[in-house]
mmCIF file of C-alpha atoms in Angstrom:
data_model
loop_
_atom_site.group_PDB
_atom_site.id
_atom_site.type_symbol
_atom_site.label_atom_id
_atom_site.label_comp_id
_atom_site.label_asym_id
_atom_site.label_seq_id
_atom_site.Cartn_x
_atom_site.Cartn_y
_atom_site.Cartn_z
ATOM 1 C CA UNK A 1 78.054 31.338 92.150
ATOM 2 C CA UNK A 2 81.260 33.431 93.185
ATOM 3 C CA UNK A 3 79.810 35.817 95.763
ATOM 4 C CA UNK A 4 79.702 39.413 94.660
ATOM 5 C CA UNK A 5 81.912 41.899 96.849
ATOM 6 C CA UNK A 6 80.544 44.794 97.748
ATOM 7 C CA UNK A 7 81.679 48.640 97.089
ATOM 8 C CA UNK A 8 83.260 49.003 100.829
ATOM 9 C CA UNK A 9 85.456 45.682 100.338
ATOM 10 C CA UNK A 10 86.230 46.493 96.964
ATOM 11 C CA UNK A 11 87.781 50.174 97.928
ATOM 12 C CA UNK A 12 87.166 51.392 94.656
ATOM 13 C CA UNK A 13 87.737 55.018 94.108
ATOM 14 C CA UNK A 14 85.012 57.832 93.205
ATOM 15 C CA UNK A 15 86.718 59.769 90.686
ATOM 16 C CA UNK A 16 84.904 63.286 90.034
ATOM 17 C CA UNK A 17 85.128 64.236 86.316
ATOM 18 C CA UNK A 18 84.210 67.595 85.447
ATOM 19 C CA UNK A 19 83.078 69.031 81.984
ATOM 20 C CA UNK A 20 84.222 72.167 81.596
ATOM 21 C CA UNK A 21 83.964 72.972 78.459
ATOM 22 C CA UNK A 22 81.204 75.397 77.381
ATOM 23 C CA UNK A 23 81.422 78.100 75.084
ATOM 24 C CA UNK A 24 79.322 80.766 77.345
ATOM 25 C CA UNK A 25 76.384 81.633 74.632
ATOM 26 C CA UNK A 26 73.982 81.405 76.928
ATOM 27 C CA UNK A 27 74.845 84.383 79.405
ATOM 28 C CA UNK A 28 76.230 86.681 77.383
ATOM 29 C CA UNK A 29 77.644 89.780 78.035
ATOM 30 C CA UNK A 30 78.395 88.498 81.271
ATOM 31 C CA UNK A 31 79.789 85.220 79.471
ATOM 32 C CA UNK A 32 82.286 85.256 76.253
ATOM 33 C CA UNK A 33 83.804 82.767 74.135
ATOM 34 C CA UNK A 34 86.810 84.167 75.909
ATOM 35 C CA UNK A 35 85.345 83.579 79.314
ATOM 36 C CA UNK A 36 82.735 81.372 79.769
ATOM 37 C CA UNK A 37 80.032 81.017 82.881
ATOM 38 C CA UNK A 38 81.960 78.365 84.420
ATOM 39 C CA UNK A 39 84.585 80.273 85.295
ATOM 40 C CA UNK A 40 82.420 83.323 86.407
ATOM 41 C CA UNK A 41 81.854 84.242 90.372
ATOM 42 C CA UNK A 42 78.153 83.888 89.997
ATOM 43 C CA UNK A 43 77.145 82.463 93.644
ATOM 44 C CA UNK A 44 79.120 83.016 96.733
ATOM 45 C CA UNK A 45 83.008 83.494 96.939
ATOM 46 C CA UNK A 46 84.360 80.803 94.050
ATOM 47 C CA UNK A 47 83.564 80.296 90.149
ATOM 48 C CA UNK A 48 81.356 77.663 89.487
ATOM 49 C CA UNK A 49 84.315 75.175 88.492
ATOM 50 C CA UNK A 50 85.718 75.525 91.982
ATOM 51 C CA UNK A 51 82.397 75.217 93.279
ATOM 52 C CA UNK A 52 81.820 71.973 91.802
ATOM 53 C CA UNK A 53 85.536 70.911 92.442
ATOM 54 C CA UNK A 54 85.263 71.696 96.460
ATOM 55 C CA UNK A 55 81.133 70.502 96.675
ATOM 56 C CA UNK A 56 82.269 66.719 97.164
ATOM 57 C CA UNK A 57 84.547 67.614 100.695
ATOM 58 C CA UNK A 58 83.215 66.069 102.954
ATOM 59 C CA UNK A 59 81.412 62.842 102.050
ATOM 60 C CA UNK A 60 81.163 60.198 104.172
ATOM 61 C CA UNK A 61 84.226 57.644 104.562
ATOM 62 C CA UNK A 62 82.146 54.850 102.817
ATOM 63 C CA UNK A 63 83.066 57.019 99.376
ATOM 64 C CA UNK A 64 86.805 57.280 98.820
ATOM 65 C CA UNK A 65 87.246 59.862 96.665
ATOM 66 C CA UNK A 66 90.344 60.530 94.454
ATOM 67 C CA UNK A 67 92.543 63.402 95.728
ATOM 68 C CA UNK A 68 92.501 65.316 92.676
ATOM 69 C CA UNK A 69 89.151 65.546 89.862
ATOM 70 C CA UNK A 70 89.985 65.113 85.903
ATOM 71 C CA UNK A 71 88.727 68.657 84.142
ATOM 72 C CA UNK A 72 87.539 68.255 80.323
ATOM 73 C CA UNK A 73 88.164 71.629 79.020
ATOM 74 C CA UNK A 74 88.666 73.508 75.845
ATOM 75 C CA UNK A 75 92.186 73.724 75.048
ATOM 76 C CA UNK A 76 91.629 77.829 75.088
ATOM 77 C CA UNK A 77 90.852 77.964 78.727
ATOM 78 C CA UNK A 78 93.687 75.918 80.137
ATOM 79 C CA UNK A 79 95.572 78.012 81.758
ATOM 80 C CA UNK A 80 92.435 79.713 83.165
ATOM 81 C CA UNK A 81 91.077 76.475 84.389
ATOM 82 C CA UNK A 82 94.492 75.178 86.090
ATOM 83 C CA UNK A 83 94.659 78.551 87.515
ATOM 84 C CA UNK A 84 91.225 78.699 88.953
ATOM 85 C CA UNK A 85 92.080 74.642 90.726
ATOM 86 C CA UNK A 86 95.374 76.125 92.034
ATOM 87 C CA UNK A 87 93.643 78.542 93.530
ATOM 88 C CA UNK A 88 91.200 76.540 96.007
ATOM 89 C CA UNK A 89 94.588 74.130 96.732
ATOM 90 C CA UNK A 90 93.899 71.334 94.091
ATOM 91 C CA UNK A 91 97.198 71.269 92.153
ATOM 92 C CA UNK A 92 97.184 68.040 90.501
ATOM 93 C CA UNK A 93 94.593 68.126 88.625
ATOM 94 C CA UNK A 94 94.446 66.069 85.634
ATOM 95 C CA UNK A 95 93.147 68.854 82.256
ATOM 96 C CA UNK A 96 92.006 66.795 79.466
ATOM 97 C CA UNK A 97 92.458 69.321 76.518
ATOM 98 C CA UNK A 98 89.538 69.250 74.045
ATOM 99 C CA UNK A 99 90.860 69.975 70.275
ATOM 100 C CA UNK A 100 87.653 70.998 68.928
ATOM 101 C CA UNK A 101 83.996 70.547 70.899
ATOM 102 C CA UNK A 102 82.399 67.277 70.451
ATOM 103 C CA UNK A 103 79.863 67.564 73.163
ATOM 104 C CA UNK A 104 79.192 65.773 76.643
ATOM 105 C CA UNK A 105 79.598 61.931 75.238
ATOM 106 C CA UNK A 106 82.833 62.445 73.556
ATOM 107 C CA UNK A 107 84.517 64.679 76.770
ATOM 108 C CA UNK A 108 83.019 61.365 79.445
ATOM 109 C CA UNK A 109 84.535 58.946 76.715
ATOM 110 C CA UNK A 110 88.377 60.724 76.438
ATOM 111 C CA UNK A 111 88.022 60.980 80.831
ATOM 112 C CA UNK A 112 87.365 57.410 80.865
ATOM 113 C CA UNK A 113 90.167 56.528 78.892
ATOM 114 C CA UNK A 114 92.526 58.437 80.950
ATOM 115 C CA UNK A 115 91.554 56.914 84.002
ATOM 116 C CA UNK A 116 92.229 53.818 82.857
ATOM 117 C CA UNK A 117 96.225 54.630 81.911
ATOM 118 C CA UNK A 118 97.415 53.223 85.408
ATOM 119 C CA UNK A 119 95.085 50.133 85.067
ATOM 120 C CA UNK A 120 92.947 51.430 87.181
ATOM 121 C CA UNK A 121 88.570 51.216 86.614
ATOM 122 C CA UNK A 122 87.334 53.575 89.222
ATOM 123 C CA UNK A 123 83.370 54.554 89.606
ATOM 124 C CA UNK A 124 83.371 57.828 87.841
ATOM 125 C CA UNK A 125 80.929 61.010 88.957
ATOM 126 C CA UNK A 126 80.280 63.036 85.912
ATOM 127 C CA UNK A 127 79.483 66.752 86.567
ATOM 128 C CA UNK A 128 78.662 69.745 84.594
ATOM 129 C CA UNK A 129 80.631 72.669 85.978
ATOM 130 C CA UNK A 130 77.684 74.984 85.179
ATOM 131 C CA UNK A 131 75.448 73.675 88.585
ATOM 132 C CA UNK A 132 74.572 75.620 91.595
ATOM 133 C CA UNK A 133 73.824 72.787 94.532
ATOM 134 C CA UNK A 134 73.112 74.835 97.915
ATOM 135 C CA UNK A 135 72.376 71.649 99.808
ATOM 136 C CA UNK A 136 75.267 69.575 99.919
ATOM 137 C CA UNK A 137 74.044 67.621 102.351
ATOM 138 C CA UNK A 138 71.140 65.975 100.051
ATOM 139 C CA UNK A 139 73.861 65.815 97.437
ATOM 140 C CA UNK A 140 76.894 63.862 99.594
ATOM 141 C CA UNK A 141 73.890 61.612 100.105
ATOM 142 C CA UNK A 142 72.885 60.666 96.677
ATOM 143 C CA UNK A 143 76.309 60.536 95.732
ATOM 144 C CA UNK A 144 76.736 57.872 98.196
ATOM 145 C CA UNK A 145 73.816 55.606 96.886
ATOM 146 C CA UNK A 146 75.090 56.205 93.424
ATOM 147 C CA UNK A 147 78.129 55.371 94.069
ATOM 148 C CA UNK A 148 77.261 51.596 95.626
ATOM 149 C CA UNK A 149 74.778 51.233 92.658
ATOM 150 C CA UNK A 150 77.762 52.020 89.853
ATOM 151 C CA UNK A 151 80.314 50.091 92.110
ATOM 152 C CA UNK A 152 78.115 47.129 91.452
ATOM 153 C CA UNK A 153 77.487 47.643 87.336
ATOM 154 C CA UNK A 154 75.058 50.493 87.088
ATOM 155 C CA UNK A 155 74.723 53.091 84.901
ATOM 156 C CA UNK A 156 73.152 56.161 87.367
ATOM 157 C CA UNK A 157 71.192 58.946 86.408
ATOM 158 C CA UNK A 158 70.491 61.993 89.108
ATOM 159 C CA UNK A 159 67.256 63.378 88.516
ATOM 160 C CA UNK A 160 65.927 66.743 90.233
ATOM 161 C CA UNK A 161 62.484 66.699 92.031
ATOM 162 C CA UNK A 162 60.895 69.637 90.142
ATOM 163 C CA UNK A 163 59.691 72.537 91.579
ATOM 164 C CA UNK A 164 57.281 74.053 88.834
ATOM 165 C CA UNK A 165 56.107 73.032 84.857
ATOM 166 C CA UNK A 166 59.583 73.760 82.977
ATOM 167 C CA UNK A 167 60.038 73.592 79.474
ATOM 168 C CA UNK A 168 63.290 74.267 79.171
ATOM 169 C CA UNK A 169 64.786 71.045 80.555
ATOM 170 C CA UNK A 170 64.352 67.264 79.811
ATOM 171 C CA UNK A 171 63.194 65.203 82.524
ATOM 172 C CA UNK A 172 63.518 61.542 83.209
ATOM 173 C CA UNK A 173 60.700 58.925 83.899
ATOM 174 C CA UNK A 174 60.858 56.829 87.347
ATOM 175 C CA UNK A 175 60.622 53.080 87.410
ATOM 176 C CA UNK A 176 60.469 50.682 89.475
ATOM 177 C CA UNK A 177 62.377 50.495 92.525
ATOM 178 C CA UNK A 178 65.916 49.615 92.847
ATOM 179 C CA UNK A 179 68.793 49.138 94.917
ATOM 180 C CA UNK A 180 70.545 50.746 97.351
ATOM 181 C CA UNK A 181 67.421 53.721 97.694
ATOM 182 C CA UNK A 182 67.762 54.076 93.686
ATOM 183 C CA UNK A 183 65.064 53.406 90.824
ATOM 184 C CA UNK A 184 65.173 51.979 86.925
ATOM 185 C CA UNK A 185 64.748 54.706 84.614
ATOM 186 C CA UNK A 186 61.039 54.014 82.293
ATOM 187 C CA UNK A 187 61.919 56.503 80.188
ATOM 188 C CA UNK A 188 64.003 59.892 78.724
ATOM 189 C CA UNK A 189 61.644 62.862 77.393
ATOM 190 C CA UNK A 190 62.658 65.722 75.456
ATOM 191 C CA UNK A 191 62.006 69.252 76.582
ATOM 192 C CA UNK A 192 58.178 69.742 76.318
ATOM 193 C CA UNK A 193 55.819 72.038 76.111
ATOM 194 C CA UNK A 194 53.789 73.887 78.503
ATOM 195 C CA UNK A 195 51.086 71.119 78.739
ATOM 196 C CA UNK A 196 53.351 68.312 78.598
ATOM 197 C CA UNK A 197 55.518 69.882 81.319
ATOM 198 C CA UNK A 198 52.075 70.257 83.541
ATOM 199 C CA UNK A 199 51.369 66.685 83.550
ATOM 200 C CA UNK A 200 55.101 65.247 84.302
ATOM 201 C CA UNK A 201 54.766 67.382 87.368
ATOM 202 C CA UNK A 202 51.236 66.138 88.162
ATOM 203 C CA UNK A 203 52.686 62.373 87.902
ATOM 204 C CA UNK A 204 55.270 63.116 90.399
ATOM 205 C CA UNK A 205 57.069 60.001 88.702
ATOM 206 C CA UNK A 206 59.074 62.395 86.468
ATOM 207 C CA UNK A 207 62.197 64.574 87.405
ATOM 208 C CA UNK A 208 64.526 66.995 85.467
ATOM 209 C CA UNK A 209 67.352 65.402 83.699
ATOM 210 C CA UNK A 210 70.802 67.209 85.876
ATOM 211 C CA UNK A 211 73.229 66.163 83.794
ATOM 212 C CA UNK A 212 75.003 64.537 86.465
ATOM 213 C CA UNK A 213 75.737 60.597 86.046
ATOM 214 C CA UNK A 214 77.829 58.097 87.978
ATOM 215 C CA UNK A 215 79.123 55.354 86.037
ATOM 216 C CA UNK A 216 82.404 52.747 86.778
ATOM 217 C CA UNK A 217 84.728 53.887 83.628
ATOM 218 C CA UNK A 218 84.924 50.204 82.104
ATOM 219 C CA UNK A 219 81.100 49.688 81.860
ATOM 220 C CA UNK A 220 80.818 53.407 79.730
ATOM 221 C CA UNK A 221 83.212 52.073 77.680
ATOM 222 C CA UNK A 222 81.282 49.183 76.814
ATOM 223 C CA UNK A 223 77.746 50.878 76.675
ATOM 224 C CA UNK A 224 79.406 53.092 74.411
ATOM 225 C CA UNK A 225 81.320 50.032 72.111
ATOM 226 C CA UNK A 226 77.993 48.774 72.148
ATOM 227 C CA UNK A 227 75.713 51.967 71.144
ATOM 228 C CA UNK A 228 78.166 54.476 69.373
ATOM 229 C CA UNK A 229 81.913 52.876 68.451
ATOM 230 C CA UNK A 230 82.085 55.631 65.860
ATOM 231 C CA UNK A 231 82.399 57.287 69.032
ATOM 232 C CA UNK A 232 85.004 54.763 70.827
ATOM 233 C CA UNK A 233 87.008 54.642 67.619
ATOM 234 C CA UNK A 234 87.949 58.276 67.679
ATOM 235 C CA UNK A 235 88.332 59.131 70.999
ATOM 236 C CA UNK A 236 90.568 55.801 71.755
ATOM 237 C CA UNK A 237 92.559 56.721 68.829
ATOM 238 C CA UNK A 238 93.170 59.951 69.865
ATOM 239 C CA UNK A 239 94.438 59.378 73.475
ATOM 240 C CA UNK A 240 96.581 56.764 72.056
ATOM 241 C CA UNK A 241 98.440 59.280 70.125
ATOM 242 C CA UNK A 242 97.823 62.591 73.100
ATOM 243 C CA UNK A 243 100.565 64.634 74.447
ATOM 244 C CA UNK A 244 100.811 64.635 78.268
ATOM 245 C CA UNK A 245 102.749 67.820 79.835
ATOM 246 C CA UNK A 246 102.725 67.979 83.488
ATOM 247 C CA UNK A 247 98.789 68.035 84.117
ATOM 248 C CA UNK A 248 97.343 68.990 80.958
ATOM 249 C CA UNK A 249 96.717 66.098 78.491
ATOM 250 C CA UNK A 250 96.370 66.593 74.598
ATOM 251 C CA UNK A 251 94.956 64.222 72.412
ATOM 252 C CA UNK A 252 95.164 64.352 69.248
ATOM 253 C CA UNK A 253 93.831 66.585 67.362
ATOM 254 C CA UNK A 254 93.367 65.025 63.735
ATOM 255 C CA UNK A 255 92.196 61.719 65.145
ATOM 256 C CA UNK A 256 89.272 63.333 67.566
ATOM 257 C CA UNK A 257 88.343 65.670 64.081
ATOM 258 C CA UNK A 258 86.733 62.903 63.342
ATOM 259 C CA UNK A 259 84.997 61.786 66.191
ATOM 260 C CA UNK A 260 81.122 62.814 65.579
ATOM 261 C CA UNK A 261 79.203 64.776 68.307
ATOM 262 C CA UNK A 262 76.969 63.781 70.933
ATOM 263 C CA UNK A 263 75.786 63.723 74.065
ATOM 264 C CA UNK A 264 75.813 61.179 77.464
ATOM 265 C CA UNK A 265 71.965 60.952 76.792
ATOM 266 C CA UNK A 266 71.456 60.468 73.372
ATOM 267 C CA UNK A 267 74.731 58.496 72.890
ATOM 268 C CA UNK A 268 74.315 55.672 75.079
ATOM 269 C CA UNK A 269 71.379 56.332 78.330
#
């Protein structure tokens, strides 16, 4: 058997992939079409975009991270997004353009693709830009164990301990043990009700689902060929036929019409 390098021989990159693009229903006033919550000063001194752009200085040299995140963003708040990156000193970001809102499966699928343009496969770490994450600490270090687990084929899932019976949130089931301080997944569950949400918190094997995964670009390409081509199909076909100016990239907009909507979860984990 060939032996199996390992993520710190292998140098492979962490690249941070954020999606950006929400439509703010969910705090409005404060948040419009216009101007969603991700761009909003909410906590602190920076939007929540820049927060999660800036929340990944500073982890340990064992994670090389690219210089520069890829944004998935509506093609309405481009300018406001670019603006917002120049703004905490990233300038290079790369701004996928999203013709029309297909959800979170679609944006990870179109940021995979682009990744791949050079040649290269990096570990991706897919991030809502809607989180608030005060210790960054207890993040840098999950992102680390993540990142060896995906460097070596995984498909990972963060979960959040949680704090009280929520029903507005679906939580993920703990398995067995893993590598690298990680564990299998037994399970997805919907949002519950009150009851429900009781006993997942008197299990203590059950965790809110974050949103946040950590996946190598190549093997969410072939989860997805495997579980939702529909999905591959479109997106492929539209960043074969995108429009790249400077940082923002278009693809194209007749060929992603057609790609259907779903999400990371229900798409493919």
């Amino acid at each position: 058997q060939p032996i199996q390098a390992t993520a710190f021989e292998m140098n492979t990159p962490l690249q941070p992939v954020i999606l950006c693009g929400g439509s703010g229903t969910r705090m409005w006033p404060l948040s419009r079409e216009t101007y969603p919550k991700q761009f909003l000063t909410l906590v602190g001194e920076h939007s929540m975009l820049q927060d999660t752009a800036l929340r990944l200085r500073g982890l340990p040299p064992s994670v090389p991270v690219a210089p520069n995140p890829v944004l998935v963003c509506n093609a309405d708040h481009r300018f406001l997004a670019a603006s917002q990156m120049n703004a905490v000193g990233i300038q290079d970001a790369k701004i996928l353009l999203e013709p029309a809102g297909r959800n979170t499966a679609p944006a990870l699928t179109l940021a995979a693709l682009q990744v791949q343009v050079d040649g290269q496969d990096p570990v991706l770490l897919v991030m809502p830009a809607d989180h608030v994450i005060p210790d960054q600490q207890a993040l840098h270090a999950a992102v680390e164990q993540a990142y060896q687990m995906a460097d070596a084929g995984a498909m990972v899932a963060f979960g959040i301990v949680p704090s009280h019976p929520e029903t507005g949130y679906g939580y993920i089931e703990r398995g067995a043990a893993a590598d690298h301080g990680g564990f299998t997944i037994s399970s997805f569950a919907e949002k519950p009700d009150a009851i429900t949400a009781q006993q997942y918190l008197d299990a203590g094997t059950y965790y809110w689902n974050s949103g946040l995964f950590v996946v190598r670009a190549s093997v969410w390409l072939k989860a997805l060929e495997q579980c939702r081509p529909d999905i591959l199909q479109a997106c492929t076909s539209a960043m074969q036929q995108a429009q790249r100016d400077m940082d923002f990239v278009r693809p194209n907009a007749e060929a992603f019409a057609d790609c259907p909507s779903d999400s990371i979860d229900y798409a493919v984990m």
